[in-house]
Structure formats: structure tokens, C-alpha cells
Short mmCIF file of C-alpha atoms in Angstrom, two decimals:
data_model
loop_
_atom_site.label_atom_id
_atom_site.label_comp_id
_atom_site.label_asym_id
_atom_site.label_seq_id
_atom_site.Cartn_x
_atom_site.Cartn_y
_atom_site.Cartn_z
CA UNK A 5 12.74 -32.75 27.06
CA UNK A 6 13.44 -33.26 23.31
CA UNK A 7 14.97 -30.00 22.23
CA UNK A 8 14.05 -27.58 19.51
CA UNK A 9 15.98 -25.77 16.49
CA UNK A 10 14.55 -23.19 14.14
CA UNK A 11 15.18 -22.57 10.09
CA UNK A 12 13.80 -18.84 8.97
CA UNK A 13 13.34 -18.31 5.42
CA UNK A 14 14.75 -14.35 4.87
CA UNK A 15 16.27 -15.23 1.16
CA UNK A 16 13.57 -13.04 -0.26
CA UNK A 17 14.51 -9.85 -2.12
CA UNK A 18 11.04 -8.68 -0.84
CA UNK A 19 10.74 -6.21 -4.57
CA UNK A 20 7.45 -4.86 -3.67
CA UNK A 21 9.37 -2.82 -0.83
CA UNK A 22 10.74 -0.67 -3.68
CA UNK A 23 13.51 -0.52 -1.18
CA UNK A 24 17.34 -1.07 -1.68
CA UNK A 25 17.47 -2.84 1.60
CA UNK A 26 16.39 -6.52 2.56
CA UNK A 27 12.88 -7.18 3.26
CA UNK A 28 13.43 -8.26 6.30
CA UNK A 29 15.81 -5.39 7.50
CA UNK A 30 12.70 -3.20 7.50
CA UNK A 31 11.87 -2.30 11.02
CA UNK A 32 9.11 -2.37 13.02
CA UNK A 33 9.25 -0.20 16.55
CA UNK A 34 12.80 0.54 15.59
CA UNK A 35 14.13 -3.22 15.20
CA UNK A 36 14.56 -4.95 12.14
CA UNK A 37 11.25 -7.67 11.49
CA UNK A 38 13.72 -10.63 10.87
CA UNK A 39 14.94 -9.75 14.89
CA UNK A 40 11.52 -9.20 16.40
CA UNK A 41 11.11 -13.13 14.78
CA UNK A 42 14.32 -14.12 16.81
CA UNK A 43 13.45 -12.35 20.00
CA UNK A 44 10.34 -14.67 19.64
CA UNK A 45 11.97 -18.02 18.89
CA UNK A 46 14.68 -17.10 21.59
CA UNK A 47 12.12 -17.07 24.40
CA UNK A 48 11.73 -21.28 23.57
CA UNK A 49 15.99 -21.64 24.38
CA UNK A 50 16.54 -23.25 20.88
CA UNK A 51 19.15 -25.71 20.31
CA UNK A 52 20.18 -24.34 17.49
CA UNK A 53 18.78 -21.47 15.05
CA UNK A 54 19.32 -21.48 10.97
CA UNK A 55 18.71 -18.49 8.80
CA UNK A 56 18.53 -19.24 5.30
CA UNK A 57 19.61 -15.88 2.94
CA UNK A 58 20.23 -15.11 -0.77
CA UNK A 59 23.78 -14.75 -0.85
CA UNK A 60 24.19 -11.05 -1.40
CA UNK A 61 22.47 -10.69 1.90
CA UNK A 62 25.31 -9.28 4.22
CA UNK A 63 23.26 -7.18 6.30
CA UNK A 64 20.83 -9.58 7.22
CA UNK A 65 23.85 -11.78 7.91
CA UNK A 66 25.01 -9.54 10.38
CA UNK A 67 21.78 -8.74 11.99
CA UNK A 68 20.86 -12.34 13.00
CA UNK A 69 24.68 -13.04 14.49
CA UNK A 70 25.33 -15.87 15.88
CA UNK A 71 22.45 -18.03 14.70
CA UNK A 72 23.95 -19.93 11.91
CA UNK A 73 23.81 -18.95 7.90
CA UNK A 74 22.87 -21.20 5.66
CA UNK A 75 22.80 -19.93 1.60
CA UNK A 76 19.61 -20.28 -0.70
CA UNK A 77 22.15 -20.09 -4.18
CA UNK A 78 18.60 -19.16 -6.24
CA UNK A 79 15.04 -19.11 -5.34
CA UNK A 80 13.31 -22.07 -6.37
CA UNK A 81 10.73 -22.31 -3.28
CA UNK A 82 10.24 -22.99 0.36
CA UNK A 83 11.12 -27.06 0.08
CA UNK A 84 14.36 -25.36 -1.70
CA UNK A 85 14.73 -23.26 0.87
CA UNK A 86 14.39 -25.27 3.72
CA UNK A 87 17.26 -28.37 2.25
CA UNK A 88 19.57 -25.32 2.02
CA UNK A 89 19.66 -25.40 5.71
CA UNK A 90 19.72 -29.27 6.02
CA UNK A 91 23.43 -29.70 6.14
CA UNK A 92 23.31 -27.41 9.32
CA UNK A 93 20.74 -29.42 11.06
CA UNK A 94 22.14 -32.91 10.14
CA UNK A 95 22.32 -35.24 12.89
CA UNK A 96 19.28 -33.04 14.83
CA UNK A 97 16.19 -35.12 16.09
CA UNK A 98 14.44 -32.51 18.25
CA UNK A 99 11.68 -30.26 16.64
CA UNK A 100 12.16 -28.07 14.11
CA UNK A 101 9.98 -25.22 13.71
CA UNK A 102 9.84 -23.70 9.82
CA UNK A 103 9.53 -20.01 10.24
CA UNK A 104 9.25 -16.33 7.77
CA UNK A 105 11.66 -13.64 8.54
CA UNK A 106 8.62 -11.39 6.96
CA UNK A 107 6.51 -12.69 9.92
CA UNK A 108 7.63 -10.82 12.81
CA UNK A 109 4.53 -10.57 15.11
CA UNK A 110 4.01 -14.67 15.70
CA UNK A 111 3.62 -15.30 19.97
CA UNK A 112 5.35 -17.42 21.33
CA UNK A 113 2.79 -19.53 23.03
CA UNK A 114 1.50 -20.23 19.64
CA UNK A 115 4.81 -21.72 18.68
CA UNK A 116 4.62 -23.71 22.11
CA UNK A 117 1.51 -25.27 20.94
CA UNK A 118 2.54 -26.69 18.10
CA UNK A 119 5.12 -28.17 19.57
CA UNK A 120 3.18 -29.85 21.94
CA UNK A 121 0.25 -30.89 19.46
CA UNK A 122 3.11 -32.87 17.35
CA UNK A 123 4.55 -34.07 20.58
CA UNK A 124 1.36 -35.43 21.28
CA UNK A 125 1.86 -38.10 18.85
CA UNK A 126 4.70 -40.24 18.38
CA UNK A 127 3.99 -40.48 14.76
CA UNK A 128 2.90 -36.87 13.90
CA UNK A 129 5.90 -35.71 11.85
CA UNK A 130 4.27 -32.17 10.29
CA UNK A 131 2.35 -29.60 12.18
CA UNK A 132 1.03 -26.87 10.20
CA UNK A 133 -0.02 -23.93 11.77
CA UNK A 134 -3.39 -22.73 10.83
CA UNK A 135 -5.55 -19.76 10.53
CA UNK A 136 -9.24 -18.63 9.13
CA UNK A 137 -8.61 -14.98 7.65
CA UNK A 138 -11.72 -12.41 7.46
CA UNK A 139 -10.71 -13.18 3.12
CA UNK A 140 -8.88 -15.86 2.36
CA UNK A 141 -7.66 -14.74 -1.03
CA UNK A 142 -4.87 -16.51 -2.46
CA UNK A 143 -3.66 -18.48 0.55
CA UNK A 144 -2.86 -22.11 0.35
CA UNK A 145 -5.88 -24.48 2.33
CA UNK A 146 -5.47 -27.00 4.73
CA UNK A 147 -7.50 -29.92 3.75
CA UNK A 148 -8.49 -32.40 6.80
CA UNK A 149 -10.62 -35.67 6.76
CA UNK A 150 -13.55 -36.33 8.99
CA UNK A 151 -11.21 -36.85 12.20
CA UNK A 152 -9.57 -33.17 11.78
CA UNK A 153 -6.28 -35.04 10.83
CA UNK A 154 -4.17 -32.88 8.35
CA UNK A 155 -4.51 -34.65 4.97
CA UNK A 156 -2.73 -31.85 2.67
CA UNK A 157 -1.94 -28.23 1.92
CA UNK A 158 -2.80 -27.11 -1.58
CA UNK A 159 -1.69 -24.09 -2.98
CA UNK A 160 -4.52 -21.65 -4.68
CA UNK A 161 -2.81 -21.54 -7.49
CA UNK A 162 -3.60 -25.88 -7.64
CA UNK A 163 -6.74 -25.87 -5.87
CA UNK A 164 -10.52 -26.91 -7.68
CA UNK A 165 -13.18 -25.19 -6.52
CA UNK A 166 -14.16 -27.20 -3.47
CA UNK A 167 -10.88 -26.64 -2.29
CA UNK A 168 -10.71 -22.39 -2.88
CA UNK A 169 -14.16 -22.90 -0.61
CA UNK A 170 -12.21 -24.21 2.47
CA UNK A 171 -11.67 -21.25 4.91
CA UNK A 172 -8.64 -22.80 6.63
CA UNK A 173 -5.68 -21.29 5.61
CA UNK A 174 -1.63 -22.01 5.17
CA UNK A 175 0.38 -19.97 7.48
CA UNK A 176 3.46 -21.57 6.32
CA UNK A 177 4.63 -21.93 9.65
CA UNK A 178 5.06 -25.19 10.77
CA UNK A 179 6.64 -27.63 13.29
CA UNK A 180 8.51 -31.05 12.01
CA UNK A 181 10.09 -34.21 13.60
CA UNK A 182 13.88 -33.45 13.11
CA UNK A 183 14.01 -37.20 12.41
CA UNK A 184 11.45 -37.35 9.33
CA UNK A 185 12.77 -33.91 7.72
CA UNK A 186 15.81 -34.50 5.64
CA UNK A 187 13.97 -37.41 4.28
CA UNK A 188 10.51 -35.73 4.19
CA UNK A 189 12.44 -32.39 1.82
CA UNK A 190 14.40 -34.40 -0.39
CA UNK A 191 11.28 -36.04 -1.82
CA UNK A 192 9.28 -32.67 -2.21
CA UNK A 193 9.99 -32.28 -6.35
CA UNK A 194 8.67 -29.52 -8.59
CA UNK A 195 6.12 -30.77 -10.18
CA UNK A 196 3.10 -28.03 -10.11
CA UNK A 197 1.79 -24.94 -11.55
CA UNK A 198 4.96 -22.43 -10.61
CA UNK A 199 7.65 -25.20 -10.94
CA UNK A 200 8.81 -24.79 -7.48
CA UNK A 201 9.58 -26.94 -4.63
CA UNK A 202 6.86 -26.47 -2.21
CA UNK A 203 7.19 -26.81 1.45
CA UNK A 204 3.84 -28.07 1.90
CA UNK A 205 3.93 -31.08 -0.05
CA UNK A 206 5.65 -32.60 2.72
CA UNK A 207 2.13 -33.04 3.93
CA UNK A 208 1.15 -35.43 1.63
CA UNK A 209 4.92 -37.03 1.70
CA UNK A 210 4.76 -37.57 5.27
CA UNK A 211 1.12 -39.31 5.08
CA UNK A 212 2.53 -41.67 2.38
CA UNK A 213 5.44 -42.91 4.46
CA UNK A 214 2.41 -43.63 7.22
CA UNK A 215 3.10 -41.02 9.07
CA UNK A 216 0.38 -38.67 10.44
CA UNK A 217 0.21 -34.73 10.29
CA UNK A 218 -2.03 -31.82 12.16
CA UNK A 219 -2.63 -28.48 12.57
CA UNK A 220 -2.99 -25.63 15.45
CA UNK A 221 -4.88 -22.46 14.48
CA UNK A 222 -3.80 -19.25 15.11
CA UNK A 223 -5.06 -15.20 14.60
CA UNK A 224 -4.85 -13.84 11.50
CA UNK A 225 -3.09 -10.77 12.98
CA UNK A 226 -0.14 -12.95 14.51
CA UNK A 227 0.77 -14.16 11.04
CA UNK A 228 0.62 -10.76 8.90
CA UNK A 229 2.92 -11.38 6.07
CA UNK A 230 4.74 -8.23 5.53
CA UNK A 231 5.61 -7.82 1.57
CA UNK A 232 5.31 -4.48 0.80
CA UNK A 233 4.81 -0.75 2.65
CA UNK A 234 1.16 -0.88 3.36
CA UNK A 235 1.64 -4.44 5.31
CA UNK A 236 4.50 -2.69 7.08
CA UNK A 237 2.56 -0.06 8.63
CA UNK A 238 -0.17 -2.66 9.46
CA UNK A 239 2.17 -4.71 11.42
CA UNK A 240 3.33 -1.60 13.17
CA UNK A 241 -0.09 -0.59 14.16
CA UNK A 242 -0.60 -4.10 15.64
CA UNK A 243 2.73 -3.62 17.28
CA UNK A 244 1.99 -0.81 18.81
CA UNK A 245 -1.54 -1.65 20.02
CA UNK A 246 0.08 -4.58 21.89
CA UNK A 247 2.85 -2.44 23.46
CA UNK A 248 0.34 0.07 24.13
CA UNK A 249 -1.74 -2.63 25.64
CA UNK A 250 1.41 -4.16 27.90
CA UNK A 251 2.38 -0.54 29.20
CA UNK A 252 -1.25 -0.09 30.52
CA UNK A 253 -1.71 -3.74 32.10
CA UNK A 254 1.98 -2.55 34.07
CA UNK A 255 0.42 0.72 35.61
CA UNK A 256 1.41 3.25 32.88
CA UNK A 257 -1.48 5.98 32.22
CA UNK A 258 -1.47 6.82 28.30
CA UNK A 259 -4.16 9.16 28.02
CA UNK A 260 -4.61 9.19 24.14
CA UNK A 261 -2.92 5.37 23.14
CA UNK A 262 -3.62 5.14 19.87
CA UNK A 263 -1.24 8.80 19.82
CA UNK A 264 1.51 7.19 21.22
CA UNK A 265 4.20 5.47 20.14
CA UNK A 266 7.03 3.13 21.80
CA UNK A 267 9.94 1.34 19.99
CA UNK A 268 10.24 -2.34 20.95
CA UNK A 269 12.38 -1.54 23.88
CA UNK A 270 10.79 1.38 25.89
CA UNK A 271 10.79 0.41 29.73
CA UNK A 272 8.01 2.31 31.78
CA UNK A 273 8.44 2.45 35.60
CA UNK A 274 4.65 2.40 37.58
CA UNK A 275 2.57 5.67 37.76
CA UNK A 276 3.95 7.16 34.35
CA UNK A 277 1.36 9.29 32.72
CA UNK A 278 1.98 9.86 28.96
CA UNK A 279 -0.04 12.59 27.02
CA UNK A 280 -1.00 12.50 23.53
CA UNK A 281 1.54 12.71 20.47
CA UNK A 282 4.73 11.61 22.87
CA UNK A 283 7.01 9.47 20.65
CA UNK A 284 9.70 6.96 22.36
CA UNK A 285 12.78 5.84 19.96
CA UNK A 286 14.91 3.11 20.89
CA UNK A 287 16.25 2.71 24.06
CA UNK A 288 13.96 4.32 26.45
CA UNK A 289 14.15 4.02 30.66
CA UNK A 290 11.47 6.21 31.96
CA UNK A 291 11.22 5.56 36.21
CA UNK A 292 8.15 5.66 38.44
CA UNK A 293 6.08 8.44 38.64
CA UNK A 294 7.62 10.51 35.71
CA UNK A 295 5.21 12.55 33.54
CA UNK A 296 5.79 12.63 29.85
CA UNK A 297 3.82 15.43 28.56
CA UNK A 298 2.34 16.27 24.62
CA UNK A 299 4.84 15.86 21.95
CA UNK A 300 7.62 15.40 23.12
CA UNK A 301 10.50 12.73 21.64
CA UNK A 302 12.60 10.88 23.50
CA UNK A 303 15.50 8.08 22.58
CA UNK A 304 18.97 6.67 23.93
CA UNK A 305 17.70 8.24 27.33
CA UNK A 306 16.93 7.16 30.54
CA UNK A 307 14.64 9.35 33.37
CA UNK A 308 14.71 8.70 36.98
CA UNK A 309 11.76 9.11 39.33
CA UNK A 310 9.65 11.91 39.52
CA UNK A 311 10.85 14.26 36.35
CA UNK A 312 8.58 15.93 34.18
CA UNK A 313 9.22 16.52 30.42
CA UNK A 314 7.92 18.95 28.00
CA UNK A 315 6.07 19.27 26.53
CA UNK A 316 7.29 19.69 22.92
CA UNK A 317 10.54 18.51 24.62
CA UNK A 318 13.06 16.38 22.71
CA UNK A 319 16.09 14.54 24.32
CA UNK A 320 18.77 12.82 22.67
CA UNK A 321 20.54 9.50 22.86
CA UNK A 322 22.71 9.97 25.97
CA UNK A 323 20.23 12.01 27.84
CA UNK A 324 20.66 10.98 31.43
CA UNK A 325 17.79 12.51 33.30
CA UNK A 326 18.21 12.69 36.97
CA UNK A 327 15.10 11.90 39.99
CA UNK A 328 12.77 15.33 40.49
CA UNK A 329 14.41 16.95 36.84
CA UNK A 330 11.72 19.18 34.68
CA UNK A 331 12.41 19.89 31.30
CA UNK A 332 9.95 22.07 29.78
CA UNK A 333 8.55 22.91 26.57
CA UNK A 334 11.41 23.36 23.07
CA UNK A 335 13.97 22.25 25.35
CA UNK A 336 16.63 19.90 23.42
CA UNK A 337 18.71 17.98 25.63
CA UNK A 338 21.51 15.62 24.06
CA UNK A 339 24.69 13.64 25.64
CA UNK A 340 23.97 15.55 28.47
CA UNK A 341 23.66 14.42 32.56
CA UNK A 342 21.00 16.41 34.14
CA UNK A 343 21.15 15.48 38.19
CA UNK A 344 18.66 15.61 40.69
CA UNK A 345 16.24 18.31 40.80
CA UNK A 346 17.64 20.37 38.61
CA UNK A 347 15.36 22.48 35.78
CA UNK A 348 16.15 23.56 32.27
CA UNK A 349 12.27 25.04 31.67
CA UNK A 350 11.88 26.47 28.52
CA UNK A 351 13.83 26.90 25.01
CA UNK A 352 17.18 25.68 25.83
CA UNK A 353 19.48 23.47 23.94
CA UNK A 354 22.10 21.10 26.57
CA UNK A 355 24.15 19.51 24.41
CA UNK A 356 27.82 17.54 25.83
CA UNK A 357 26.95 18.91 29.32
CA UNK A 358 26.55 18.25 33.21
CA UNK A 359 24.12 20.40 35.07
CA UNK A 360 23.84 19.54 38.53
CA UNK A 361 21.70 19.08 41.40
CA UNK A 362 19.32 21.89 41.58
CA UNK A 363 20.71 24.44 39.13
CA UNK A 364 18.28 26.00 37.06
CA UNK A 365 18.84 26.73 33.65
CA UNK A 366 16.91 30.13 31.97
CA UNK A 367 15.03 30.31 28.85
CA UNK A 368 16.96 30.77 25.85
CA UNK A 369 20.18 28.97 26.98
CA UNK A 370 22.50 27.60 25.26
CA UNK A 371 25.32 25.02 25.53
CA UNK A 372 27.97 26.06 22.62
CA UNK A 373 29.56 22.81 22.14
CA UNK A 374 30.67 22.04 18.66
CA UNK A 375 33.62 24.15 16.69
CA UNK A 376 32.94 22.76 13.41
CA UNK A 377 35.09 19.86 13.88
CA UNK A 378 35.26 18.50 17.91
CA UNK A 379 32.79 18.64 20.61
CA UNK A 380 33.54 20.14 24.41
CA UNK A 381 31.90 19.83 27.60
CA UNK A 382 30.06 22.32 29.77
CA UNK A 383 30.12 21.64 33.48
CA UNK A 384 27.41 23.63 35.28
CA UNK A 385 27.67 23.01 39.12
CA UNK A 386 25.04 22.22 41.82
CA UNK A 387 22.69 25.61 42.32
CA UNK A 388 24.25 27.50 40.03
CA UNK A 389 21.41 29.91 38.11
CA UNK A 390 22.28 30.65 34.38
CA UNK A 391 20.05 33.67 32.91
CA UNK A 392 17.75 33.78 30.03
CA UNK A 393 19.28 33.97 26.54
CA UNK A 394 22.90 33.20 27.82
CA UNK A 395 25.15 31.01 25.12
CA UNK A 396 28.02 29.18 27.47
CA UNK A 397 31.25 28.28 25.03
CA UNK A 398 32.82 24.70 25.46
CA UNK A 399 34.78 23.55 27.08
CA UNK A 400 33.85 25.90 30.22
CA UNK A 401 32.65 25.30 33.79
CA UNK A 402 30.34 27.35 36.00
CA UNK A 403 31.20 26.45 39.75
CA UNK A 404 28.50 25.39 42.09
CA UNK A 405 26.34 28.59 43.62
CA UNK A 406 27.11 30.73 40.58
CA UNK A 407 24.71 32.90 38.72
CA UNK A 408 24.96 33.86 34.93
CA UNK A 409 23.62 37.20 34.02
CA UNK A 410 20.84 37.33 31.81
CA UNK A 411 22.30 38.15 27.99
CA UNK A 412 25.80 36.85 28.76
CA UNK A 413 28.28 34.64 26.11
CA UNK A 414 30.64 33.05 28.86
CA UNK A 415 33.89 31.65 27.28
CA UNK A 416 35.83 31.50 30.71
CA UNK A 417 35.49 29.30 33.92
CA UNK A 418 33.07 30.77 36.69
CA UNK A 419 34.38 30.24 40.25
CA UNK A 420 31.62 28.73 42.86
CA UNK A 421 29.36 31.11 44.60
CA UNK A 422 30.79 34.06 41.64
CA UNK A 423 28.25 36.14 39.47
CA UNK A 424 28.97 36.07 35.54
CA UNK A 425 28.47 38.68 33.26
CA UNK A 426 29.27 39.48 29.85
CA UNK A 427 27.61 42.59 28.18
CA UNK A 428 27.92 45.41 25.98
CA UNK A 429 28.32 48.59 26.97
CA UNK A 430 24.45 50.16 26.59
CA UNK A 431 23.60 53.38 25.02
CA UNK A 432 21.33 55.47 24.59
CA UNK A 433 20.34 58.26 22.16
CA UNK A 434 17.33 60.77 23.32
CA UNK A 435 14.31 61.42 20.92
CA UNK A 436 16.55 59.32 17.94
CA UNK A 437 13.41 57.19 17.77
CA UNK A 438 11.25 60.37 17.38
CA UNK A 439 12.99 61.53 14.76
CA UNK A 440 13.68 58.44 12.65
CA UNK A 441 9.89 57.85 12.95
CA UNK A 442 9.23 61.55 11.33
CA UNK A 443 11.81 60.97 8.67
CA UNK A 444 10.45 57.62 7.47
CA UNK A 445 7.00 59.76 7.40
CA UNK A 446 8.25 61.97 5.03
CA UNK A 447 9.89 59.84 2.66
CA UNK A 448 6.69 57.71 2.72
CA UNK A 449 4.68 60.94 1.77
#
């Protein structure tokens, strides 16, 4: 099978952002757009994988490690950007697919078509991937003769009239014959409205040579260029619908979707029921049968079977949530291993911690473990029982079986089985209130 290699255009500085960061470093579900691209293009095992950047563009360098970098020195077009990355494919004869790092939602079955439509021909060398927008605006057109062969792409900016009328619009997106392209970019030239080198007069190049070119159409939401923040959130919300859509079609229950909203990682197990407003950052593992209830936030955690959270509940990245756990409502649980069965219910913070199998943790608790400078562990054993409004001082270590009185600050190690306690001595003062109640009369007379 002839193999395939990919160029992505990210050189753009992407100014309508108003952003000090690359276009394409903008994230959608918590991943960068140029990476949601790569994810795509890696499900077709490429060859070989060439991302063409301006060349103060470190961090997109970075992100897209190990495809290979090749430099756009100024931007002068697409056709210029593409024979930046020639020297990288020289020698390559396989298809090469011409993609947009600001086009992150593109399937990958709609890259597998094109393929095979220009496979389909020995002596298609361009296909051009397609779509028919609800407005066309200022997209290039795909002109075709009477047989539906490609004949050229024209820019809006060049198009007469009877062209601006066709509905079939330039993606940009295309697939070429690694054979025809060096030859098919060096003759693109700059002569046209903008003074650029375009990418799509390789079109009329390739038919000039006798070679023959086509199209595949594809939705008008797959190809979403994103160039500024209104775009952004539109690709999000398409994003989203289709994660939304996935976690369903695997046995998830989301009871409000649209209120939900997953990063591009979040793994559901079967029988999870999500309410409304629950928001899932990266690097989610929820197991079967958990129940994630109203607004609660979750990332860098993983849940095992069976727990309940929140609502209002928010765990942090290193949350390790044990089979049969409940965590209730304003509880805050980060770097922490919660094991099996074990309950933290209601306005607790577990922070640096290990609360085992079946302890229960009252309201109010808290897990003192930052000094100002280092962070300690707390180590609460298997059925121990902490009381409400107790504050437990890292490092420290309540043995298995022990119970915390209510009220307590615990600075010292509890042995297993031992009860805790750390209070003031109380006092009391007869008819003080009584009297402080008639004196504050008096003054207010």
C-alpha cells in the first residue's frame, strides 16, 4: 500500500486572537488545536509528518515533537508554505495530504477518502477537498467541467461573477501525488491580486502537464477555520457535542448534555450518570457505575467503580478515588488516595493524604498540609472516624480504628483503635449573657 506523509501549515501568527500565544496553541477540550489535527492524521500511520512554522514559533515546535519542522522564513502564501517543507519530503512518492493547524476538527475518514478518490486514478495528482457552506462568503470555488472533473480553484478575491455564484467551496485541504508535488509547487508563481503564491494554482498546473485533478466534499462543520475567539468557541461547541455524542453511544447517561463538558481525554466506564453543570479537565478515568452529580469539577483524577461525587465537589489532579468512595457536596480533594469505601461527605478539604478503606471523614475537616514552603502527608487508616470541624497537621498519621473528636487540631500520631482529642478547657459564666444583653440596651437607649 503506497504510504502517506502529511505537511500542516501552523506559520500563522493568527493576530485576530489578540493573543500573545500561537494560533494554533489555543486549545480546544484542553489540547492545543494544532494536536487535535495530529491525533487525526496519526490514526492513518503516516510515513512521515511535516509542520511548517514561522521561525519564532518555539512552542508550537515543541508541541508537535517528533514530527519534523520545517521553517516558513516570511509569509508569502500557502504554495510558499508548502516548498518550505519540500526539502523534508524529497525523495517521497506516497500521498501527501496538505493540511491547517487552525483546522482541528477534520475526521479521519474524510481524509481516507481522498486518498482513495486520487488513488482511484493513476493520473489524478490533486485532490481538493470540498464543501457547500450555508454562506459561502469569501471562500475560494472549485470550478468543475461537465464530467465533475476538478478544472480549478479560484480565489474570491480573482473570481467574476459566475464564479462568486458557484456554491462549492475551497477547504484548502487537499491530497497530492508525492511524485507530481515538488514539480507541481515550484511552478505556482505570484502572479494575482494579493501577490502571493497560492496553493491552489496547482490545480490548473497539474491539468496543464495532462494530469487530472478531483474533489471529495465534506461538512462545513469538519472544516471550521478557527482565526479568531468567536470561531474558537464554535469549534469547542462542536467538540463537545461530538464527545457528548460518543459518551452516550458507550452507555454513559448525561442528563443535561449540552451542560456538560469533557476535555479531549475523559474516559467514561458503562452506567455513569452525569448531572447537569459537571465539568471534566484533562485527564479524567471515571469506572462503571460511578455517579457524577451537579457541579462538580474533576481533573488529573481517576474513580473506580461505584463512587459517588458531589455534588459541588471538586477533585484535583492526583485524586485517586477508590471502588464504593462518596464524596459529597464542597468537598476538595487533591493529591490525595481515597480507598475503598471510604466517605469524606461534606465540606472537607484532603489535600497530600491517604484515607483508607472505610474511614469516614466529618464535615468541616481538614488536611493541614502546606507550611508556607513544603507539603506533608496525612495518613488516615482503615475505619478510623475523624469528627466534624477537626484540622489534622502534616505530616501526622491516625492508626486504623481510631476516632477524632469533634473540634480537635491533631499535630501528633494517633495509635490504632485510640480516641483523639484536642480541646480547650470550657467555661462557663451564669447570667453573663443576661447582663451583657441589658447593658447593650442601655447604651442603645
Amino acid at each position: 500500500m503506497t504510504s502517506i506523509a502529511a505537511v500542516v501549515l501552523a506559520a500563522g501568527a493568527g493576530t485576530r486572537m489578540k493573543s500573545a500565544k500561537p494560533k494554533v496553541m489555543h486549545e480546544i477540550g484542553g489540547r492545543p488545536m494544532i494536536s487535535h489535527l495530529l491525533g487525526t492524521v496519526g490514526a492513518l500511520d503516516p510515513a512521515k509528518v511535516v509542520v511548517v512554522t514561522s521561525p519564532a514559533m518555539e512552542s508550537v515546535q515543541e508541541e508537535v515533537a517528533p514530527a519534523e519542522i520545517a521553517i516558513q522564513q516570511e509569509a508569502l502564501g500557502t504554495g510558499h508554505a508548502v516548498a518550505a517543507a519540500l526539502d523534508a519530503l524529497e525523495g517521497f512518492a506516497g500521498d501527501v495530504l496538505i493540511l491547517y493547524g487552525d483546522t482541528p476538527l477534520i475526521e479521519a475518514e474524510t481524509l481516507h477518502k481522498m486518498i482513495e478518490k486520487r488513488r482511484a486514478s493513476g493520473n489524478c495528482a490533486v485532490v481538493v477537498l470540498g464543501f457547500e457552506p450555508i454562506d459561502p462568503l469569501e471562500y475560494g470555488r472549485l470550478v468543475t467541467d461537465a464530467g465533475g472533473n476538478l478544472t480549478a480553484i479560484v480565489e474570491f478575491a480573482d473570481a467574476n461573477a459566475e464564479e462568486r455564484a458557484v456554491r462549492l467551496c475551497n477547504s484548502g485541504v487537499m491530497a497530492i501525488d508525492g511524485a507530481h508535488l515538488a514539480d507541481l509547487i515550484n511552478a505556482v508563481d505570484n502572479k494575482n491580486a494579493k501577490g502571493e503564491y497560492y496553493l491552489t494554482d496547482i490545480v490548473e498546473i497539474a491539468i496543464k502537464k495532462g494530469l487530472t485533478c478531483a474533489y471529495v466534499k465534506g461538512e462545513e462543520e469538519e472544516l471550521l477555520g478557527v482565526n479568531n475567539r468567536l470561531q474558537l468557541a464554535e469549534a469547542e461547541a462542536i467538540a463537545q457535542n461530538r464527545w457528548r455524542a460518543a459518551a452516550m453511544t458507550e452507555g454513559a447517561t448525561l442528563i443535561d448534555p449540552e451542560t456538560v463538558w469533557f476535555s479531549h481525554d475523559t474516559k467514561l466506564g458503562r452506567d455513569v450518570v452525569i448531572e447537569p453543570g459537571a465539568f471534566f479537565g484533562p485527564r479524567v478515568t471515571v469506572g462503571d457505575n460511578v455517579r457524577i452529580k451537579a457541579y462538580s469539577h474533576l481533573e488529573g483524577t481517576t474513580i473506580g467503580k461505584k463512587a459517588q461525587i458531589g455534588p459541588f465537589a471538586r477533585l484535583r489532579p492526583g485524586a485517586e478515588i477508590a471502588d464504593n468512595v462518596k464524596i459529597g457536596n464542597f468537598v476538595e480533594i487533591k493529591k490525595s488516595r481515597l480507598e475503598s469505601g471510604a466517605k469524606v461527605s461534606h465540606l472537607s478539604y484532603i489535600g497530600d493524604a491517604r484515607v483508607g478503606a472505610e474511614a469516614n471523614i466529618g464535615a468541616g475537616t481538614i488536611t493541614c498540609n502546606y507550611d508556607g514552603y513544603d507539603k506533608f502527608k496525612t495518613d488516615i487508616g482503615a475505619g478510623a472516624f475523624i469528627g466534624s470541624n477537626t484540622a489534622l497537621v502534616a505530616p501526622v498519621k491516625i492508626g486504623d480504628g481510631a476516632i477524632i473528636g469533634a473540634g480537635s487540631t491533631i499535630s501528633k500520631n494517633v495509635e490504632a483503635d485510640a480516641l483523639g482529642i484536642e480541646r480547650a478547657e470550657e467555661k462557663q459564666k451564669a447570667g453573663w449573657a443576661k447582663r451583657f444583653r441589658d447593658l447593650k440596651k442601655k447604651v442603645t437607649k
